[in-house]
């Protein structure tokens, strides 16, 4: 069974600085998707960034980028120029390809609570 | 911008009572998910629908939980009887199809069982 581990329950960063959130996962599959979701307090979860495992190039979305190390099964999120609005719980998630109508459920880590200090 | 709607946002109920949650996915989204998020943990899938059919309910406690999506649009998740351990956030998500499509989440229903 696939698992996702986030070893940092809480992180803090100064506004305008850079922070990296860690995530490791375990799977026997060769192709899959990885995601980072943001869950602000009392608001819905939104997708921050996604990575296809077959792509060697790391995904980037504006101030957000990932460091995907497939052999090490590591998938970290870097937030550059941190803003107050980045404060939230961040979840790393895994999803298999699951062709043929099977479930494509997301498997989440336990989350990292990011605080941004002004 | 289209969003996933859920109601109620908050629910307090006594143990052994029945409780129901409602979800209206983004229009046109064929796939609907119910996740449960216990405090301090990540969400865990309870049930996945493709149109009106259940694709995966392997983690749904079927002795007390039920879910339906009769017309393949909105969905209801029911718990009867509720137990103290059911206190959690219940999240609904939808996507256009299975596979690569992004899952869009609703705001959730926070359930407290006393």
PDB file of C-alpha atoms in Angstrom:
ATOM      1  CA  UNK A   1       0.000   0.000   0.000  1.00  0.00           C
ATOM      2  CA  UNK A   2       1.118   3.508  -0.742  1.00  0.00           C
ATOM      3  CA  UNK A   3       1.989   5.871   2.098  1.00  0.00           C
ATOM      4  CA  UNK A   4       2.844   9.561   2.350  1.00  0.00           C
ATOM      5  CA  UNK A   5       4.912  10.985   5.211  1.00  0.00           C
ATOM      6  CA  UNK A   6       5.299  14.620   6.218  1.00  0.00           C
ATOM      7  CA  UNK A   7       7.777  14.830   9.071  1.00  0.00           C
ATOM      8  CA  UNK A   8       7.364  18.531   9.831  1.00  0.00           C
ATOM      9  CA  UNK A   9       4.134  19.147  11.781  1.00  0.00           C
ATOM     10  CA  UNK A  10       4.800  22.895  11.898  1.00  0.00           C
ATOM     11  CA  UNK A  11       7.042  25.352  10.089  1.00  0.00           C
ATOM     12  CA  UNK A  12       7.534  29.087  10.325  1.00  0.00           C
ATOM     13  CA  UNK A  13       8.930  31.578   7.829  1.00  0.00           C
ATOM     14  CA  UNK A  14       9.450  35.309   7.720  1.00  0.00           C
ATOM     15  CA  UNK A  15       7.541  37.262   5.137  1.00  0.00           C
ATOM     16  CA  UNK A  16       9.507  37.528   1.846  1.00  0.00           C
ATOM     17  CA  UNK A  17      11.751  34.615   2.812  1.00  0.00           C
ATOM     18  CA  UNK A  18      11.896  31.103   1.345  1.00  0.00           C
ATOM     19  CA  UNK A  19      10.701  27.942   3.047  1.00  0.00           C
ATOM     20  CA  UNK A  20      10.835  24.278   2.058  1.00  0.00           C
ATOM     21  CA  UNK A  21       8.287  21.695   3.177  1.00  0.00           C
ATOM     22  CA  UNK A  22       9.330  18.048   3.087  1.00  0.00           C
ATOM     23  CA  UNK A  23       7.425  14.993   1.912  1.00  0.00           C
ATOM     24  CA  UNK A  24       8.415  11.391   1.353  1.00  0.00           C
ATOM     25  CA  UNK A  25       6.293   8.610  -0.034  1.00  0.00           C
ATOM     26  CA  UNK A  26       6.383   4.906  -0.578  1.00  0.00           C
ATOM     27  CA  UNK A  27       5.052   3.056  -3.603  1.00  0.00           C
ATOM     28  CA  UNK A  28       5.908   0.103  -5.787  1.00  0.00           C
ATOM     29  CA  UNK A  29       4.412   1.751  -8.864  1.00  0.00           C
ATOM     30  CA  UNK A  30       6.576   3.398 -11.499  1.00  0.00           C
ATOM     31  CA  UNK A  31       4.061   5.947 -12.743  1.00  0.00           C
ATOM     32  CA  UNK A  32       1.943   8.120 -10.482  1.00  0.00           C
ATOM     33  CA  UNK A  33       1.081  11.705  -9.629  1.00  0.00           C
ATOM     34  CA  UNK A  34       2.164  13.810  -6.684  1.00  0.00           C
ATOM     35  CA  UNK A  35       0.435  16.925  -5.390  1.00  0.00           C
ATOM     36  CA  UNK A  36       0.721  19.685  -2.843  1.00  0.00           C
ATOM     37  CA  UNK A  37      -2.571  21.020  -1.496  1.00  0.00           C
ATOM     38  CA  UNK A  38      -3.110  24.115   0.635  1.00  0.00           C
ATOM     39  CA  UNK A  39      -5.862  24.246   3.261  1.00  0.00           C
ATOM     40  CA  UNK A  40      -6.308  27.736   4.753  1.00  0.00           C
ATOM     41  CA  UNK A  41      -8.169  28.002   8.066  1.00  0.00           C
ATOM     42  CA  UNK A  42     -11.902  27.439   7.568  1.00  0.00           C
ATOM     43  CA  UNK A  43     -11.544  27.400   3.793  1.00  0.00           C
ATOM     44  CA  UNK A  44     -11.514  24.702   1.188  1.00  0.00           C
ATOM     45  CA  UNK A  45      -8.475  22.799   0.110  1.00  0.00           C
ATOM     46  CA  UNK A  46      -6.936  24.006  -3.121  1.00  0.00           C
ATOM     47  CA  UNK A  47      -4.337  22.503  -5.402  1.00  0.00           C
ATOM     48  CA  UNK A  48      -0.980  24.287  -5.293  1.00  0.00           C
ATOM     49  CA  UNK A  49       1.134  22.225  -7.653  1.00  0.00           C
ATOM     50  CA  UNK A  50       1.291  18.764  -9.228  1.00  0.00           C
ATOM     51  CA  UNK A  51       3.989  16.548 -10.666  1.00  0.00           C
ATOM     52  CA  UNK A  52       3.789  13.589 -12.999  1.00  0.00           C
ATOM     53  CA  UNK A  53       6.298  10.947 -11.962  1.00  0.00           C
ATOM     54  CA  UNK A  54       7.426  10.262 -15.546  1.00  0.00           C
ATOM     55  CA  UNK A  55       8.529  13.871 -15.955  1.00  0.00           C
ATOM     56  CA  UNK A  56      12.080  14.563 -14.811  1.00  0.00           C
ATOM     57  CA  UNK A  57      11.573  18.318 -14.864  1.00  0.00           C
ATOM     58  CA  UNK A  58      10.417  19.765 -11.575  1.00  0.00           C
ATOM     59  CA  UNK A  59       7.055  21.535 -11.669  1.00  0.00           C
ATOM     60  CA  UNK A  60       6.803  25.248 -10.929  1.00  0.00           C
ATOM     61  CA  UNK A  61       3.818  27.546 -10.401  1.00  0.00           C
ATOM     62  CA  UNK A  62       4.804  31.159  -9.834  1.00  0.00           C
ATOM     63  CA  UNK A  63       6.381  31.286  -6.337  1.00  0.00           C
ATOM     64  CA  UNK A  64       5.875  27.567  -5.751  1.00  0.00           C
ATOM     65  CA  UNK A  65       8.236  24.888  -6.997  1.00  0.00           C
ATOM     66  CA  UNK A  66       8.979  21.292  -6.162  1.00  0.00           C
ATOM     67  CA  UNK A  67      12.108  19.194  -5.849  1.00  0.00           C
ATOM     68  CA  UNK A  68      11.095  15.740  -7.086  1.00  0.00           C
ATOM     69  CA  UNK A  69      13.624  13.001  -6.397  1.00  0.00           C
ATOM     70  CA  UNK A  70      12.043   9.820  -7.755  1.00  0.00           C
ATOM     71  CA  UNK A  71      14.754   7.411  -6.656  1.00  0.00           C
ATOM     72  CA  UNK A  72      14.691   8.789  -3.131  1.00  0.00           C
ATOM     73  CA  UNK A  73      10.868   9.006  -3.184  1.00  0.00           C
ATOM     74  CA  UNK A  74      11.059  12.581  -2.042  1.00  0.00           C
ATOM     75  CA  UNK A  75       8.798  15.467  -3.066  1.00  0.00           C
ATOM     76  CA  UNK A  76       9.485  18.781  -1.331  1.00  0.00           C
ATOM     77  CA  UNK A  77       7.708  22.103  -1.842  1.00  0.00           C
ATOM     78  CA  UNK A  78       9.601  25.380  -1.960  1.00  0.00           C
ATOM     79  CA  UNK A  79       7.724  28.617  -1.399  1.00  0.00           C
ATOM     80  CA  UNK A  80       9.692  31.690  -2.450  1.00  0.00           C
ATOM     81  CA  UNK A  81       8.974  35.273  -1.370  1.00  0.00           C
ATOM     82  CA  UNK A  82       6.548  34.041   1.300  1.00  0.00           C
ATOM     83  CA  UNK A  83       3.408  36.099   1.801  1.00  0.00           C
ATOM     84  CA  UNK A  84       1.013  36.350   4.731  1.00  0.00           C
ATOM     85  CA  UNK A  85      -1.626  34.629   2.603  1.00  0.00           C
ATOM     86  CA  UNK A  86       0.566  31.551   2.342  1.00  0.00           C
ATOM     87  CA  UNK A  87      -0.168  30.699   5.968  1.00  0.00           C
ATOM     88  CA  UNK A  88      -2.108  27.445   5.907  1.00  0.00           C
ATOM     89  CA  UNK A  89      -1.909  23.690   6.365  1.00  0.00           C
ATOM     90  CA  UNK A  90      -0.076  22.090   3.454  1.00  0.00           C
ATOM     91  CA  UNK A  91      -0.725  18.493   2.475  1.00  0.00           C
ATOM     92  CA  UNK A  92       1.376  16.312   0.248  1.00  0.00           C
ATOM     93  CA  UNK A  93      -0.674  13.749  -1.681  1.00  0.00           C
ATOM     94  CA  UNK A  94      -0.108  10.746  -3.943  1.00  0.00           C
ATOM     95  CA  UNK A  95      -2.328   9.269  -6.607  1.00  0.00           C
ATOM     96  CA  UNK A  96      -1.738   6.205  -8.724  1.00  0.00           C
ATOM     97  CA  UNK A  97      -2.636   6.004 -12.400  1.00  0.00           C
ATOM     98  CA  UNK A  98      -5.266   3.325 -11.767  1.00  0.00           C
ATOM     99  CA  UNK A  99      -6.461   2.748 -15.283  1.00  0.00           C
ATOM    100  CA  UNK A 100      -9.534   0.669 -15.986  1.00  0.00           C
ATOM    101  CA  UNK A 101     -12.034   2.459 -13.828  1.00  0.00           C
ATOM    102  CA  UNK A 102     -10.434   1.763 -10.506  1.00  0.00           C
ATOM    103  CA  UNK A 103     -10.288   4.369  -7.822  1.00  0.00           C
ATOM    104  CA  UNK A 104      -7.972   7.324  -8.258  1.00  0.00           C
ATOM    105  CA  UNK A 105      -8.190   8.419  -4.660  1.00  0.00           C
ATOM    106  CA  UNK A 106      -5.688  10.797  -3.194  1.00  0.00           C
ATOM    107  CA  UNK A 107      -3.502   9.484  -0.383  1.00  0.00           C
ATOM    108  CA  UNK A 108      -2.556  12.328   1.907  1.00  0.00           C
ATOM    109  CA  UNK A 109       0.197  12.945   4.422  1.00  0.00           C
ATOM    110  CA  UNK A 110      -0.573  14.352   7.863  1.00  0.00           C
ATOM    111  CA  UNK A 111       0.144  17.927   6.822  1.00  0.00           C
ATOM    112  CA  UNK A 112       2.521  20.746   7.744  1.00  0.00           C
ATOM    113  CA  UNK A 113       1.137  23.876   9.357  1.00  0.00           C
ATOM    114  CA  UNK A 114       2.956  26.876   7.912  1.00  0.00           C
ATOM    115  CA  UNK A 115       3.026  30.168   9.805  1.00  0.00           C
ATOM    116  CA  UNK A 116       4.215  33.339   8.072  1.00  0.00           C
ATOM    117  CA  UNK A 117       5.654  36.002  10.344  1.00  0.00           C
ATOM    118  CA  UNK A 118       5.340  39.656   9.289  1.00  0.00           C
TER     119      UNK A 118
ATOM    120  CA  UNK B   1     -16.121  30.512 -10.506  1.00  0.00           C
ATOM    121  CA  UNK B   2     -17.866  27.172  -9.961  1.00  0.00           C
ATOM    122  CA  UNK B   3     -17.366  25.588  -6.567  1.00  0.00           C
ATOM    123  CA  UNK B   4     -18.302  22.435  -4.722  1.00  0.00           C
ATOM    124  CA  UNK B   5     -21.085  23.194  -2.250  1.00  0.00           C
ATOM    125  CA  UNK B   6     -21.542  21.406   1.054  1.00  0.00           C
ATOM    126  CA  UNK B   7     -24.080  21.746   3.827  1.00  0.00           C
ATOM    127  CA  UNK B   8     -24.270  22.111   6.697  1.00  0.00           C
ATOM    128  CA  UNK B   9     -20.889  23.695   7.417  1.00  0.00           C
ATOM    129  CA  UNK B  10     -21.069  22.694  11.068  1.00  0.00           C
ATOM    130  CA  UNK B  11     -23.061  20.000  12.837  1.00  0.00           C
ATOM    131  CA  UNK B  12     -23.228  19.035  16.478  1.00  0.00           C
ATOM    132  CA  UNK B  13     -25.057  15.845  17.327  1.00  0.00           C
ATOM    133  CA  UNK B  14     -25.331  13.449  20.217  1.00  0.00           C
ATOM    134  CA  UNK B  15     -24.005   9.949  19.923  1.00  0.00           C
ATOM    135  CA  UNK B  16     -26.495   7.387  18.664  1.00  0.00           C
ATOM    136  CA  UNK B  17     -28.298  10.045  16.618  1.00  0.00           C
ATOM    137  CA  UNK B  18     -28.492  10.099  12.845  1.00  0.00           C
ATOM    138  CA  UNK B  19     -26.748  12.789  10.805  1.00  0.00           C
ATOM    139  CA  UNK B  20     -26.594  13.567   7.104  1.00  0.00           C
ATOM    140  CA  UNK B  21     -24.339  15.698   4.940  1.00  0.00           C
ATOM    141  CA  UNK B  22     -25.047  17.018   1.476  1.00  0.00           C
ATOM    142  CA  UNK B  23     -22.705  17.776  -1.406  1.00  0.00           C
ATOM    143  CA  UNK B  24     -23.348  19.442  -4.747  1.00  0.00           C
ATOM    144  CA  UNK B  25     -20.375  19.010  -7.095  1.00  0.00           C
ATOM    145  CA  UNK B  26     -19.301  21.370  -9.826  1.00  0.00           C
ATOM    146  CA  UNK B  27     -21.726  21.128 -12.721  1.00  0.00           C
ATOM    147  CA  UNK B  28     -20.686  18.490 -15.220  1.00  0.00           C
ATOM    148  CA  UNK B  29     -18.314  16.684 -12.904  1.00  0.00           C
ATOM    149  CA  UNK B  30     -18.929  12.966 -13.199  1.00  0.00           C
ATOM    150  CA  UNK B  31     -16.726  11.853 -10.324  1.00  0.00           C
ATOM    151  CA  UNK B  32     -17.540  12.649  -6.697  1.00  0.00           C
ATOM    152  CA  UNK B  33     -15.513  11.821  -3.597  1.00  0.00           C
ATOM    153  CA  UNK B  34     -16.244  11.881   0.129  1.00  0.00           C
ATOM    154  CA  UNK B  35     -13.182  12.174   2.369  1.00  0.00           C
ATOM    155  CA  UNK B  36     -12.975  12.179   6.164  1.00  0.00           C
ATOM    156  CA  UNK B  37     -10.345  14.326   7.857  1.00  0.00           C
ATOM    157  CA  UNK B  38      -9.740  13.603  11.530  1.00  0.00           C
ATOM    158  CA  UNK B  39      -8.075  16.446  13.444  1.00  0.00           C
ATOM    159  CA  UNK B  40      -4.319  16.325  12.965  1.00  0.00           C
ATOM    160  CA  UNK B  41      -4.489  13.912  10.048  1.00  0.00           C
ATOM    161  CA  UNK B  42      -4.785  14.098   6.301  1.00  0.00           C
ATOM    162  CA  UNK B  43      -8.060  13.354   4.522  1.00  0.00           C
ATOM    163  CA  UNK B  44      -8.911   9.717   3.858  1.00  0.00           C
ATOM    164  CA  UNK B  45     -11.268   8.557   1.122  1.00  0.00           C
ATOM    165  CA  UNK B  46     -14.559   7.115   2.325  1.00  0.00           C
ATOM    166  CA  UNK B  47     -16.349   6.628  -0.993  1.00  0.00           C
ATOM    167  CA  UNK B  48     -15.928   7.507  -4.659  1.00  0.00           C
ATOM    168  CA  UNK B  49     -18.735   7.733  -7.213  1.00  0.00           C
ATOM    169  CA  UNK B  50     -18.504   7.670 -10.977  1.00  0.00           C
ATOM    170  CA  UNK B  51     -21.850   9.125 -12.038  1.00  0.00           C
ATOM    171  CA  UNK B  52     -24.306   7.223  -9.811  1.00  0.00           C
ATOM    172  CA  UNK B  53     -22.127   4.135  -9.337  1.00  0.00           C
ATOM    173  CA  UNK B  54     -19.813   3.450  -6.421  1.00  0.00           C
ATOM    174  CA  UNK B  55     -16.209   2.949  -7.571  1.00  0.00           C
ATOM    175  CA  UNK B  56     -14.580   2.538  -4.170  1.00  0.00           C
ATOM    176  CA  UNK B  57     -16.138   2.285  -0.726  1.00  0.00           C
ATOM    177  CA  UNK B  58     -13.523   0.043   0.831  1.00  0.00           C
ATOM    178  CA  UNK B  59     -12.894   2.434   3.743  1.00  0.00           C
ATOM    179  CA  UNK B  60     -16.552   3.238   4.401  1.00  0.00           C
ATOM    180  CA  UNK B  61     -17.782   1.750   7.725  1.00  0.00           C
ATOM    181  CA  UNK B  62     -20.815   0.200   6.137  1.00  0.00           C
ATOM    182  CA  UNK B  63     -22.438  -0.810   9.405  1.00  0.00           C
ATOM    183  CA  UNK B  64     -23.176   2.839  10.150  1.00  0.00           C
ATOM    184  CA  UNK B  65     -22.283   4.898   7.082  1.00  0.00           C
ATOM    185  CA  UNK B  66     -24.149   5.086   3.801  1.00  0.00           C
ATOM    186  CA  UNK B  67     -23.719   7.240   0.720  1.00  0.00           C
ATOM    187  CA  UNK B  68     -25.834   7.780  -2.328  1.00  0.00           C
ATOM    188  CA  UNK B  69     -25.775   9.739  -5.546  1.00  0.00           C
ATOM    189  CA  UNK B  70     -29.085   8.753  -7.039  1.00  0.00           C
ATOM    190  CA  UNK B  71     -29.158  10.915 -10.173  1.00  0.00           C
ATOM    191  CA  UNK B  72     -25.427  11.174 -10.601  1.00  0.00           C
ATOM    192  CA  UNK B  73     -25.385  14.795  -9.495  1.00  0.00           C
ATOM    193  CA  UNK B  74     -25.563  15.710  -5.787  1.00  0.00           C
ATOM    194  CA  UNK B  75     -24.773  13.268  -3.031  1.00  0.00           C
ATOM    195  CA  UNK B  76     -25.696  12.543   0.578  1.00  0.00           C
ATOM    196  CA  UNK B  77     -23.523  10.899   3.218  1.00  0.00           C
ATOM    197  CA  UNK B  78     -25.344   9.523   6.245  1.00  0.00           C
ATOM    198  CA  UNK B  79     -24.179   8.239   9.610  1.00  0.00           C
ATOM    199  CA  UNK B  80     -26.502   6.241  11.831  1.00  0.00           C
ATOM    200  CA  UNK B  81     -25.878   5.918  14.691  1.00  0.00           C
ATOM    201  CA  UNK B  82     -23.158   8.504  15.206  1.00  0.00           C
ATOM    202  CA  UNK B  83     -20.294   7.621  17.548  1.00  0.00           C
ATOM    203  CA  UNK B  84     -17.823   9.863  19.366  1.00  0.00           C
ATOM    204  CA  UNK B  85     -15.055   8.733  17.022  1.00  0.00           C
ATOM    205  CA  UNK B  86     -16.959  10.101  14.026  1.00  0.00           C
ATOM    206  CA  UNK B  87     -16.081  13.663  15.036  1.00  0.00           C
ATOM    207  CA  UNK B  88     -14.150  14.971  12.036  1.00  0.00           C
ATOM    208  CA  UNK B  89     -14.286  17.176   8.961  1.00  0.00           C
ATOM    209  CA  UNK B  90     -16.136  15.574   6.069  1.00  0.00           C
ATOM    210  CA  UNK B  91     -14.896  16.827   2.716  1.00  0.00           C
ATOM    211  CA  UNK B  92     -16.558  16.438  -0.634  1.00  0.00           C
ATOM    212  CA  UNK B  93     -14.598  16.753  -3.875  1.00  0.00           C
ATOM    213  CA  UNK B  94     -15.422  16.406  -7.539  1.00  0.00           C
ATOM    214  CA  UNK B  95     -13.586  16.016 -10.826  1.00  0.00           C
ATOM    215  CA  UNK B  96     -14.663  15.923 -14.444  1.00  0.00           C
ATOM    216  CA  UNK B  97     -13.570  12.355 -14.956  1.00  0.00           C
ATOM    217  CA  UNK B  98     -11.342   9.834 -13.311  1.00  0.00           C
ATOM    218  CA  UNK B  99      -7.668   9.804 -14.090  1.00  0.00           C
ATOM    219  CA  UNK B 100      -5.660  12.972 -14.357  1.00  0.00           C
ATOM    220  CA  UNK B 101      -8.432  15.480 -13.712  1.00  0.00           C
ATOM    221  CA  UNK B 102      -7.937  17.767 -10.750  1.00  0.00           C
ATOM    222  CA  UNK B 103     -10.122  17.182  -7.710  1.00  0.00           C
ATOM    223  CA  UNK B 104     -11.891  20.313  -6.484  1.00  0.00           C
ATOM    224  CA  UNK B 105     -12.786  20.346  -2.799  1.00  0.00           C
ATOM    225  CA  UNK B 106     -15.744  21.854  -0.993  1.00  0.00           C
ATOM    226  CA  UNK B 107     -15.451  23.747   2.319  1.00  0.00           C
ATOM    227  CA  UNK B 108     -16.335  20.662   4.344  1.00  0.00           C
ATOM    228  CA  UNK B 109     -18.772  19.837   7.132  1.00  0.00           C
ATOM    229  CA  UNK B 110     -17.293  19.816  10.618  1.00  0.00           C
ATOM    230  CA  UNK B 111     -19.061  17.195  12.707  1.00  0.00           C
ATOM    231  CA  UNK B 112     -18.885  17.111  16.494  1.00  0.00           C
ATOM    232  CA  UNK B 113     -20.422  14.140  18.255  1.00  0.00           C
ATOM    233  CA  UNK B 114     -21.094  14.655  21.984  1.00  0.00           C
TER     234      UNK B 114
END
